[in-house]
Amino acid sequence: MRLDKFLKVSRIIKRRSVAKEIADKGRILVNGKVAKSSSNVATNDELVIKFGNKTLTVKVDALLETTKKEDAERMYTIVKEDYAQDFRKD
């Protein structure tokens, strides 16, 4: 499955066009390598997604063509969630 489609179907990123833009800027790694939006994703792959302040590391558990909101979280497991600066702590 394409990386941008996986991110959209799993609801990690809400729109496929946004997933494509983030991937094409080199902010997504698949198994430690910079990935493009057209890169293939398989089960057991590790994705590192760099949002602005947040870096999310997930493991791909399942590839589903379509999902309902309740089933989307079955597609991945969050391994790590880091913040460059944690604004939640005062």
PDB file of N, CA and C in Angstrom:
ATOM      1  N   MET A   1       0.840  -1.173   0.000  1.00  0.00           N
ATOM      2  CA  MET A   1       0.000   0.000   0.000  1.00  0.00           C
ATOM      3  C   MET A   1       0.892   1.245   0.000  1.00  0.00           C
ATOM      4  N   ARG A   2       0.474   2.262  -0.717  1.00  0.00           N
ATOM      5  CA  ARG A   2       1.225   3.523  -0.753  1.00  0.00           C
ATOM      6  C   ARG A   2       1.228   4.177   0.624  1.00  0.00           C
ATOM      7  N   LEU A   3       2.320   4.865   0.922  1.00  0.00           N
ATOM      8  CA  LEU A   3       2.478   5.531   2.209  1.00  0.00           C
ATOM      9  C   LEU A   3       1.377   6.559   2.458  1.00  0.00           C
ATOM     10  N   ASP A   4       1.102   7.415   1.465  1.00  0.00           N
ATOM     11  CA  ASP A   4       0.088   8.454   1.674  1.00  0.00           C
ATOM     12  C   ASP A   4      -1.296   7.865   1.918  1.00  0.00           C
ATOM     13  N   LYS A   5      -1.610   6.766   1.241  1.00  0.00           N
ATOM     14  CA  LYS A   5      -2.913   6.125   1.448  1.00  0.00           C
ATOM     15  C   LYS A   5      -2.987   5.495   2.833  1.00  0.00           C
ATOM     16  N   PHE A   6      -1.910   4.845   3.268  1.00  0.00           N
ATOM     17  CA  PHE A   6      -1.899   4.245   4.608  1.00  0.00           C
ATOM     18  C   PHE A   6      -2.140   5.306   5.681  1.00  0.00           C
ATOM     19  N   LEU A   7      -1.456   6.441   5.575  1.00  0.00           N
ATOM     20  CA  LEU A   7      -1.602   7.503   6.577  1.00  0.00           C
ATOM     21  C   LEU A   7      -3.025   8.044   6.618  1.00  0.00           C
ATOM     22  N   LYS A   8      -3.666   8.120   5.457  1.00  0.00           N
ATOM     23  CA  LYS A   8      -5.046   8.607   5.407  1.00  0.00           C
ATOM     24  C   LYS A   8      -6.021   7.573   5.948  1.00  0.00           C
ATOM     25  N   VAL A   9      -5.928   6.329   5.478  1.00  0.00           N
ATOM     26  CA  VAL A   9      -6.867   5.288   5.893  1.00  0.00           C
ATOM     27  C   VAL A   9      -6.741   5.000   7.389  1.00  0.00           C
ATOM     28  N   SER A  10      -5.519   5.043   7.917  1.00  0.00           N
ATOM     29  CA  SER A  10      -5.305   4.792   9.343  1.00  0.00           C
ATOM     30  C   SER A  10      -5.663   6.008  10.195  1.00  0.00           C
ATOM     31  N   ARG A  11      -5.926   7.121   9.539  1.00  0.00           N
ATOM     32  CA  ARG A  11      -6.297   8.379  10.193  1.00  0.00           C
ATOM     33  C   ARG A  11      -5.172   8.979  11.044  1.00  0.00           C
ATOM     34  N   ILE A  12      -3.925   8.627  10.723  1.00  0.00           N
ATOM     35  CA  ILE A  12      -2.790   9.298  11.366  1.00  0.00           C
ATOM     36  C   ILE A  12      -2.733  10.730  10.836  1.00  0.00           C
ATOM     37  N   ILE A  13      -2.961  10.887   9.531  1.00  0.00           N
ATOM     38  CA  ILE A  13      -3.089  12.198   8.895  1.00  0.00           C
ATOM     39  C   ILE A  13      -4.436  12.196   8.180  1.00  0.00           C
ATOM     40  N   LYS A  14      -5.197  13.262   8.333  1.00  0.00           N
ATOM     41  CA  LYS A  14      -6.588  13.255   7.872  1.00  0.00           C
ATOM     42  C   LYS A  14      -6.774  13.283   6.365  1.00  0.00           C
ATOM     43  N   ARG A  15      -5.873  13.936   5.643  1.00  0.00           N
ATOM     44  CA  ARG A  15      -6.037  14.051   4.190  1.00  0.00           C
ATOM     45  C   ARG A  15      -4.832  13.475   3.466  1.00  0.00           C
ATOM     46  N   ARG A  16      -5.120  12.811   2.357  1.00  0.00           N
ATOM     47  CA  ARG A  16      -4.049  12.187   1.571  1.00  0.00           C
ATOM     48  C   ARG A  16      -3.123  13.247   0.981  1.00  0.00           C
ATOM     49  N   SER A  17      -3.677  14.391   0.597  1.00  0.00           N
ATOM     50  CA  SER A  17      -2.850  15.459   0.029  1.00  0.00           C
ATOM     51  C   SER A  17      -1.877  16.018   1.070  1.00  0.00           C
ATOM     52  N   VAL A  18      -2.298  16.089   2.319  1.00  0.00           N
ATOM     53  CA  VAL A  18      -1.415  16.556   3.395  1.00  0.00           C
ATOM     54  C   VAL A  18      -0.331  15.514   3.653  1.00  0.00           C
ATOM     55  N   ALA A  19      -0.694  14.227   3.641  1.00  0.00           N
ATOM     56  CA  ALA A  19       0.281  13.148   3.824  1.00  0.00           C
ATOM     57  C   ALA A  19       1.322  13.187   2.705  1.00  0.00           C
ATOM     58  N   LYS A  20       0.873  13.431   1.480  1.00  0.00           N
ATOM     59  CA  LYS A  20       1.788  13.516   0.331  1.00  0.00           C
ATOM     60  C   LYS A  20       2.752  14.677   0.512  1.00  0.00           C
ATOM     61  N   GLU A  21       2.245  15.817   0.933  1.00  0.00           N
ATOM     62  CA  GLU A  21       3.081  17.011   1.121  1.00  0.00           C
ATOM     63  C   GLU A  21       4.143  16.783   2.196  1.00  0.00           C
ATOM     64  N   ILE A  22       3.754  16.191   3.325  1.00  0.00           N
ATOM     65  CA  ILE A  22       4.699  15.927   4.412  1.00  0.00           C
ATOM     66  C   ILE A  22       5.770  14.936   3.960  1.00  0.00           C
ATOM     67  N   ALA A  23       5.345  13.883   3.272  1.00  0.00           N
ATOM     68  CA  ALA A  23       6.307  12.867   2.808  1.00  0.00           C
ATOM     69  C   ALA A  23       7.275  13.450   1.792  1.00  0.00           C
ATOM     70  N   ASP A  24       6.782  14.256   0.872  1.00  0.00           N
ATOM     71  CA  ASP A  24       7.641  14.813  -0.167  1.00  0.00           C
ATOM     72  C   ASP A  24       8.618  15.851   0.367  1.00  0.00           C
ATOM     73  N   LYS A  25       8.384  16.340   1.585  1.00  0.00           N
ATOM     74  CA  LYS A  25       9.333  17.255   2.225  1.00  0.00           C
ATOM     75  C   LYS A  25      10.391  16.490   3.016  1.00  0.00           C
ATOM     76  N   GLY A  26      10.332  15.152   2.999  1.00  0.00           N
ATOM     77  CA  GLY A  26      11.330  14.335   3.670  1.00  0.00           C
ATOM     78  C   GLY A  26      11.128  14.214   5.167  1.00  0.00           C
ATOM     79  N   ARG A  27       9.897  14.399   5.641  1.00  0.00           N
ATOM     80  CA  ARG A  27       9.631  14.357   7.073  1.00  0.00           C
ATOM     81  C   ARG A  27       9.076  13.018   7.546  1.00  0.00           C
ATOM     82  N   ILE A  28       9.102  12.001   6.664  1.00  0.00           N
ATOM     83  CA  ILE A  28       8.645  10.665   7.045  1.00  0.00           C
ATOM     84  C   ILE A  28       9.738   9.656   6.707  1.00  0.00           C
ATOM     85  N   LEU A  29      10.066   8.818   7.675  1.00  0.00           N
ATOM     86  CA  LEU A  29      11.037   7.748   7.472  1.00  0.00           C
ATOM     87  C   LEU A  29      10.308   6.412   7.544  1.00  0.00           C
ATOM     88  N   VAL A  30      10.628   5.512   6.625  1.00  0.00           N
ATOM     89  CA  VAL A  30      10.114   4.142   6.673  1.00  0.00           C
ATOM     90  C   VAL A  30      11.319   3.239   6.882  1.00  0.00           C
ATOM     91  N   ASN A  31      11.346   2.566   8.015  1.00  0.00           N
ATOM     92  CA  ASN A  31      12.463   1.698   8.388  1.00  0.00           C
ATOM     93  C   ASN A  31      13.808   2.431   8.311  1.00  0.00           C
ATOM     94  N   GLY A  32      13.828   3.687   8.756  1.00  0.00           N
ATOM     95  CA  GLY A  32      15.062   4.453   8.825  1.00  0.00           C
ATOM     96  C   GLY A  32      15.480   5.155   7.550  1.00  0.00           C
ATOM     97  N   LYS A  33      14.701   5.029   6.476  1.00  0.00           N
ATOM     98  CA  LYS A  33      15.035   5.679   5.207  1.00  0.00           C
ATOM     99  C   LYS A  33      13.969   6.706   4.862  1.00  0.00           C
ATOM    100  N   VAL A  34      14.398   7.845   4.321  1.00  0.00           N
ATOM    101  CA  VAL A  34      13.460   8.884   3.907  1.00  0.00           C
ATOM    102  C   VAL A  34      12.538   8.312   2.841  1.00  0.00           C
ATOM    103  N   ALA A  35      11.233   8.534   3.007  1.00  0.00           N
ATOM    104  CA  ALA A  35      10.251   7.942   2.101  1.00  0.00           C
ATOM    105  C   ALA A  35       9.477   9.018   1.349  1.00  0.00           C
ATOM    106  N   LYS A  36       9.094   8.694   0.131  1.00  0.00           N
ATOM    107  CA  LYS A  36       8.208   9.552  -0.650  1.00  0.00           C
ATOM    108  C   LYS A  36       6.777   9.070  -0.456  1.00  0.00           C
ATOM    109  N   SER A  37       5.827   9.864  -0.900  1.00  0.00           N
ATOM    110  CA  SER A  37       4.429   9.500  -0.724  1.00  0.00           C
ATOM    111  C   SER A  37       4.069   8.228  -1.474  1.00  0.00           C
ATOM    112  N   SER A  38       4.803   7.910  -2.521  1.00  0.00           N
ATOM    113  CA  SER A  38       4.511   6.721  -3.317  1.00  0.00           C
ATOM    114  C   SER A  38       5.230   5.475  -2.806  1.00  0.00           C
ATOM    115  N   SER A  39       6.010   5.606  -1.743  1.00  0.00           N
ATOM    116  CA  SER A  39       6.727   4.455  -1.186  1.00  0.00           C
ATOM    117  C   SER A  39       5.735   3.415  -0.680  1.00  0.00           C
ATOM    118  N   ASN A  40       6.106   2.147  -0.821  1.00  0.00           N
ATOM    119  CA  ASN A  40       5.247   1.077  -0.342  1.00  0.00           C
ATOM    120  C   ASN A  40       5.457   0.835   1.146  1.00  0.00           C
ATOM    121  N   VAL A  41       4.349   0.551   1.828  1.00  0.00           N
ATOM    122  CA  VAL A  41       4.366   0.248   3.253  1.00  0.00           C
ATOM    123  C   VAL A  41       3.865  -1.185   3.407  1.00  0.00           C
ATOM    124  N   ALA A  42       4.539  -1.964   4.253  1.00  0.00           N
ATOM    125  CA  ALA A  42       4.126  -3.339   4.525  1.00  0.00           C
ATOM    126  C   ALA A  42       3.941  -3.517   6.030  1.00  0.00           C
ATOM    127  N   THR A  43       3.329  -4.624   6.420  1.00  0.00           N
ATOM    128  CA  THR A  43       3.163  -4.883   7.846  1.00  0.00           C
ATOM    129  C   THR A  43       4.540  -5.027   8.493  1.00  0.00           C
ATOM    130  N   ASN A  44       4.614  -4.646   9.739  1.00  0.00           N
ATOM    131  CA  ASN A  44       5.833  -4.650  10.558  1.00  0.00           C
ATOM    132  C   ASN A  44       6.835  -3.558  10.178  1.00  0.00           C
ATOM    133  N   ASP A  45       6.500  -2.671   9.255  1.00  0.00           N
ATOM    134  CA  ASP A  45       7.359  -1.522   8.967  1.00  0.00           C
ATOM    135  C   ASP A  45       7.251  -0.515  10.107  1.00  0.00           C
ATOM    136  N   GLU A  46       8.330   0.239  10.320  1.00  0.00           N
ATOM    137  CA  GLU A  46       8.316   1.289  11.333  1.00  0.00           C
ATOM    138  C   GLU A  46       8.335   2.642  10.634  1.00  0.00           C
ATOM    139  N   LEU A  47       7.374   3.484  10.966  1.00  0.00           N
ATOM    140  CA  LEU A  47       7.267   4.822  10.381  1.00  0.00           C
ATOM    141  C   LEU A  47       7.619   5.852  11.439  1.00  0.00           C
ATOM    142  N   VAL A  48       8.452   6.817  11.069  1.00  0.00           N
ATOM    143  CA  VAL A  48       8.762   7.950  11.931  1.00  0.00           C
ATOM    144  C   VAL A  48       8.253   9.186  11.206  1.00  0.00           C
ATOM    145  N   ILE A  49       7.265   9.853  11.802  1.00  0.00           N
ATOM    146  CA  ILE A  49       6.609  11.004  11.174  1.00  0.00           C
ATOM    147  C   ILE A  49       6.943  12.244  11.992  1.00  0.00           C
ATOM    148  N   LYS A  50       7.549  13.230  11.332  1.00  0.00           N
ATOM    149  CA  LYS A  50       7.934  14.468  12.013  1.00  0.00           C
ATOM    150  C   LYS A  50       6.904  15.543  11.702  1.00  0.00           C
ATOM    151  N   PHE A  51       6.072  15.830  12.695  1.00  0.00           N
ATOM    152  CA  PHE A  51       5.167  16.960  12.603  1.00  0.00           C
ATOM    153  C   PHE A  51       5.956  18.168  13.081  1.00  0.00           C
ATOM    154  N   GLY A  52       5.362  19.317  13.285  1.00  0.00           N
ATOM    155  CA  GLY A  52       6.099  20.501  13.714  1.00  0.00           C
ATOM    156  C   GLY A  52       6.932  20.274  14.958  1.00  0.00           C
ATOM    157  N   ASN A  53       6.292  20.113  16.098  1.00  0.00           N
ATOM    158  CA  ASN A  53       6.964  19.962  17.384  1.00  0.00           C
ATOM    159  C   ASN A  53       7.003  18.501  17.820  1.00  0.00           C
ATOM    160  N   LYS A  54       6.219  17.671  17.162  1.00  0.00           N
ATOM    161  CA  LYS A  54       6.006  16.291  17.582  1.00  0.00           C
ATOM    162  C   LYS A  54       6.623  15.303  16.601  1.00  0.00           C
ATOM    163  N   THR A  55       7.230  14.254  17.124  1.00  0.00           N
ATOM    164  CA  THR A  55       7.732  13.154  16.306  1.00  0.00           C
ATOM    165  C   THR A  55       7.017  11.892  16.762  1.00  0.00           C
ATOM    166  N   LEU A  56       6.315  11.251  15.832  1.00  0.00           N
ATOM    167  CA  LEU A  56       5.520  10.071  16.138  1.00  0.00           C
ATOM    168  C   LEU A  56       6.144   8.857  15.470  1.00  0.00           C
ATOM    169  N   THR A  57       6.393   7.808  16.245  1.00  0.00           N
ATOM    170  CA  THR A  57       6.929   6.552  15.719  1.00  0.00           C
ATOM    171  C   THR A  57       5.851   5.488  15.859  1.00  0.00           C
ATOM    172  N   VAL A  58       5.475   4.874  14.730  1.00  0.00           N
ATOM    173  CA  VAL A  58       4.439   3.844  14.751  1.00  0.00           C
ATOM    174  C   VAL A  58       4.917   2.588  14.033  1.00  0.00           C
ATOM    175  N   LYS A  59       4.342   1.454  14.417  1.00  0.00           N
ATOM    176  CA  LYS A  59       4.608   0.178  13.760  1.00  0.00           C
ATOM    177  C   LYS A  59       3.341  -0.215  13.007  1.00  0.00           C
ATOM    178  N   VAL A  60       3.492  -0.588  11.751  1.00  0.00           N
ATOM    179  CA  VAL A  60       2.347  -0.970  10.918  1.00  0.00           C
ATOM    180  C   VAL A  60       1.925  -2.386  11.305  1.00  0.00           C
ATOM    181  N   ASP A  61       0.665  -2.544  11.728  1.00  0.00           N
ATOM    182  CA  ASP A  61       0.146  -3.853  12.133  1.00  0.00           C
ATOM    183  C   ASP A  61      -0.704  -4.504  11.044  1.00  0.00           C
ATOM    184  N   ALA A  62      -1.453  -3.702  10.290  1.00  0.00           N
ATOM    185  CA  ALA A  62      -2.350  -4.262   9.274  1.00  0.00           C
ATOM    186  C   ALA A  62      -2.529  -3.255   8.153  1.00  0.00           C
ATOM    187  N   LEU A  63      -2.808  -3.756   6.960  1.00  0.00           N
ATOM    188  CA  LEU A  63      -3.090  -2.912   5.807  1.00  0.00           C
ATOM    189  C   LEU A  63      -4.530  -3.171   5.378  1.00  0.00           C
ATOM    190  N   LEU A  64      -5.375  -2.176   5.534  1.00  0.00           N
ATOM    191  CA  LEU A  64      -6.783  -2.285   5.154  1.00  0.00           C
ATOM    192  C   LEU A  64      -7.087  -1.221   4.113  1.00  0.00           C
ATOM    193  N   GLU A  65      -7.851  -1.577   3.091  1.00  0.00           N
ATOM    194  CA  GLU A  65      -8.165  -0.625   2.020  1.00  0.00           C
ATOM    195  C   GLU A  65      -9.067   0.501   2.507  1.00  0.00           C
ATOM    196  N   THR A  66     -10.039   0.156   3.330  1.00  0.00           N
ATOM    197  CA  THR A  66     -10.934   1.159   3.911  1.00  0.00           C
ATOM    198  C   THR A  66     -11.201   0.765   5.354  1.00  0.00           C
ATOM    199  N   THR A  67     -11.491   1.748   6.191  1.00  0.00           N
ATOM    200  CA  THR A  67     -11.787   1.459   7.595  1.00  0.00           C
ATOM    201  C   THR A  67     -12.848   2.395   8.109  1.00  0.00           C
ATOM    202  N   LYS A  68     -13.489   1.944   9.159  1.00  0.00           N
ATOM    203  CA  LYS A  68     -14.359   2.825   9.922  1.00  0.00           C
ATOM    204  C   LYS A  68     -13.495   3.427  11.016  1.00  0.00           C
ATOM    205  N   LYS A  69     -13.969   4.482  11.609  1.00  0.00           N
ATOM    206  CA  LYS A  69     -13.178   5.197  12.613  1.00  0.00           C
ATOM    207  C   LYS A  69     -12.717   4.276  13.748  1.00  0.00           C
ATOM    208  N   GLU A  70     -13.581   3.364  14.186  1.00  0.00           N
ATOM    209  CA  GLU A  70     -13.239   2.466  15.295  1.00  0.00           C
ATOM    210  C   GLU A  70     -12.130   1.487  14.912  1.00  0.00           C
ATOM    211  N   ASP A  71     -12.082   1.094  13.641  1.00  0.00           N
ATOM    212  CA  ASP A  71     -11.115   0.089  13.191  1.00  0.00           C
ATOM    213  C   ASP A  71      -9.760   0.675  12.788  1.00  0.00           C
ATOM    214  N   ALA A  72      -9.676   1.978  12.617  1.00  0.00           N
ATOM    215  CA  ALA A  72      -8.451   2.611  12.119  1.00  0.00           C
ATOM    216  C   ALA A  72      -7.259   2.364  13.046  1.00  0.00           C
ATOM    217  N   GLU A  73      -7.488   2.353  14.348  1.00  0.00           N
ATOM    218  CA  GLU A  73      -6.388   2.180  15.301  1.00  0.00           C
ATOM    219  C   GLU A  73      -5.820   0.765  15.298  1.00  0.00           C
ATOM    220  N   ARG A  74      -6.516  -0.189  14.695  1.00  0.00           N
ATOM    221  CA  ARG A  74      -5.991  -1.560  14.583  1.00  0.00           C
ATOM    222  C   ARG A  74      -4.870  -1.647  13.555  1.00  0.00           C
ATOM    223  N   MET A  75      -4.743  -0.639  12.715  1.00  0.00           N
ATOM    224  CA  MET A  75      -3.768  -0.662  11.629  1.00  0.00           C
ATOM    225  C   MET A  75      -2.344  -0.371  12.104  1.00  0.00           C
ATOM    226  N   TYR A  76      -2.194   0.222  13.292  1.00  0.00           N
ATOM    227  CA  TYR A  76      -0.860   0.603  13.753  1.00  0.00           C
ATOM    228  C   TYR A  76      -0.786   0.585  15.277  1.00  0.00           C
ATOM    229  N   THR A  77       0.453   0.553  15.771  1.00  0.00           N
ATOM    230  CA  THR A  77       0.727   0.657  17.193  1.00  0.00           C
ATOM    231  C   THR A  77       1.703   1.807  17.383  1.00  0.00           C
ATOM    232  N   ILE A  78       1.395   2.687  18.321  1.00  0.00           N
ATOM    233  CA  ILE A  78       2.303   3.801  18.612  1.00  0.00           C
ATOM    234  C   ILE A  78       3.461   3.273  19.449  1.00  0.00           C
ATOM    235  N   VAL A  79       4.663   3.408  18.905  1.00  0.00           N
ATOM    236  CA  VAL A  79       5.870   2.941  19.591  1.00  0.00           C
ATOM    237  C   VAL A  79       6.401   4.046  20.500  1.00  0.00           C
ATOM    238  N   LYS A  80       6.450   5.268  19.961  1.00  0.00           N
ATOM    239  CA  LYS A  80       7.028   6.388  20.711  1.00  0.00           C
ATOM    240  C   LYS A  80       6.414   7.688  20.214  1.00  0.00           C
ATOM    241  N   GLU A  81       6.277   8.632  21.132  1.00  0.00           N
ATOM    242  CA  GLU A  81       5.772   9.960  20.800  1.00  0.00           C
ATOM    243  C   GLU A  81       6.645  10.975  21.536  1.00  0.00           C
ATOM    244  N   ASP A  82       7.430  11.733  20.777  1.00  0.00           N
ATOM    245  CA  ASP A  82       8.358  12.697  21.368  1.00  0.00           C
ATOM    246  C   ASP A  82       7.957  14.118  20.995  1.00  0.00           C
ATOM    247  N   TYR A  83       8.303  15.042  21.874  1.00  0.00           N
ATOM    248  CA  TYR A  83       8.076  16.462  21.620  1.00  0.00           C
ATOM    249  C   TYR A  83       9.410  17.195  21.727  1.00  0.00           C
ATOM    250  N   ALA A  84       9.703  18.063  20.766  1.00  0.00           N
ATOM    251  CA  ALA A  84      10.929  18.862  20.819  1.00  0.00           C
ATOM    252  C   ALA A  84      10.890  19.765  22.045  1.00  0.00           C
ATOM    253  N   GLN A  85       9.724  20.361  22.265  1.00  0.00           N
ATOM    254  CA  GLN A  85       9.502  21.170  23.456  1.00  0.00           C
ATOM    255  C   GLN A  85       8.113  20.823  23.951  1.00  0.00           C
ATOM    256  N   ASP A  86       8.001  20.376  25.178  1.00  0.00           N
ATOM    257  CA  ASP A  86       6.720  19.931  25.713  1.00  0.00           C
ATOM    258  C   ASP A  86       6.004  21.103  26.381  1.00  0.00           C
ATOM    259  N   PHE A  87       4.998  21.629  25.672  1.00  0.00           N
ATOM    260  CA  PHE A  87       4.242  22.765  26.195  1.00  0.00           C
ATOM    261  C   PHE A  87       3.171  22.332  27.194  1.00  0.00           C
ATOM    262  N   ARG A  88       2.965  21.017  27.332  1.00  0.00           N
ATOM    263  CA  ARG A  88       1.939  20.532  28.245  1.00  0.00           C
ATOM    264  C   ARG A  88       2.382  20.655  29.686  1.00  0.00           C
ATOM    265  N   LYS A  89       3.687  20.729  29.944  1.00  0.00           N
ATOM    266  CA  LYS A  89       4.203  20.853  31.318  1.00  0.00           C
ATOM    267  C   LYS A  89       4.402  22.320  31.656  1.00  0.00           C
ATOM    268  N   ASP A  90       3.976  22.691  32.829  1.00  0.00           N
ATOM    269  CA  ASP A  90       4.151  24.077  33.262  1.00  0.00           C
ATOM    270  C   ASP A  90       5.173  24.201  34.355  1.00  0.00           C
TER     271      ASP A  90
END
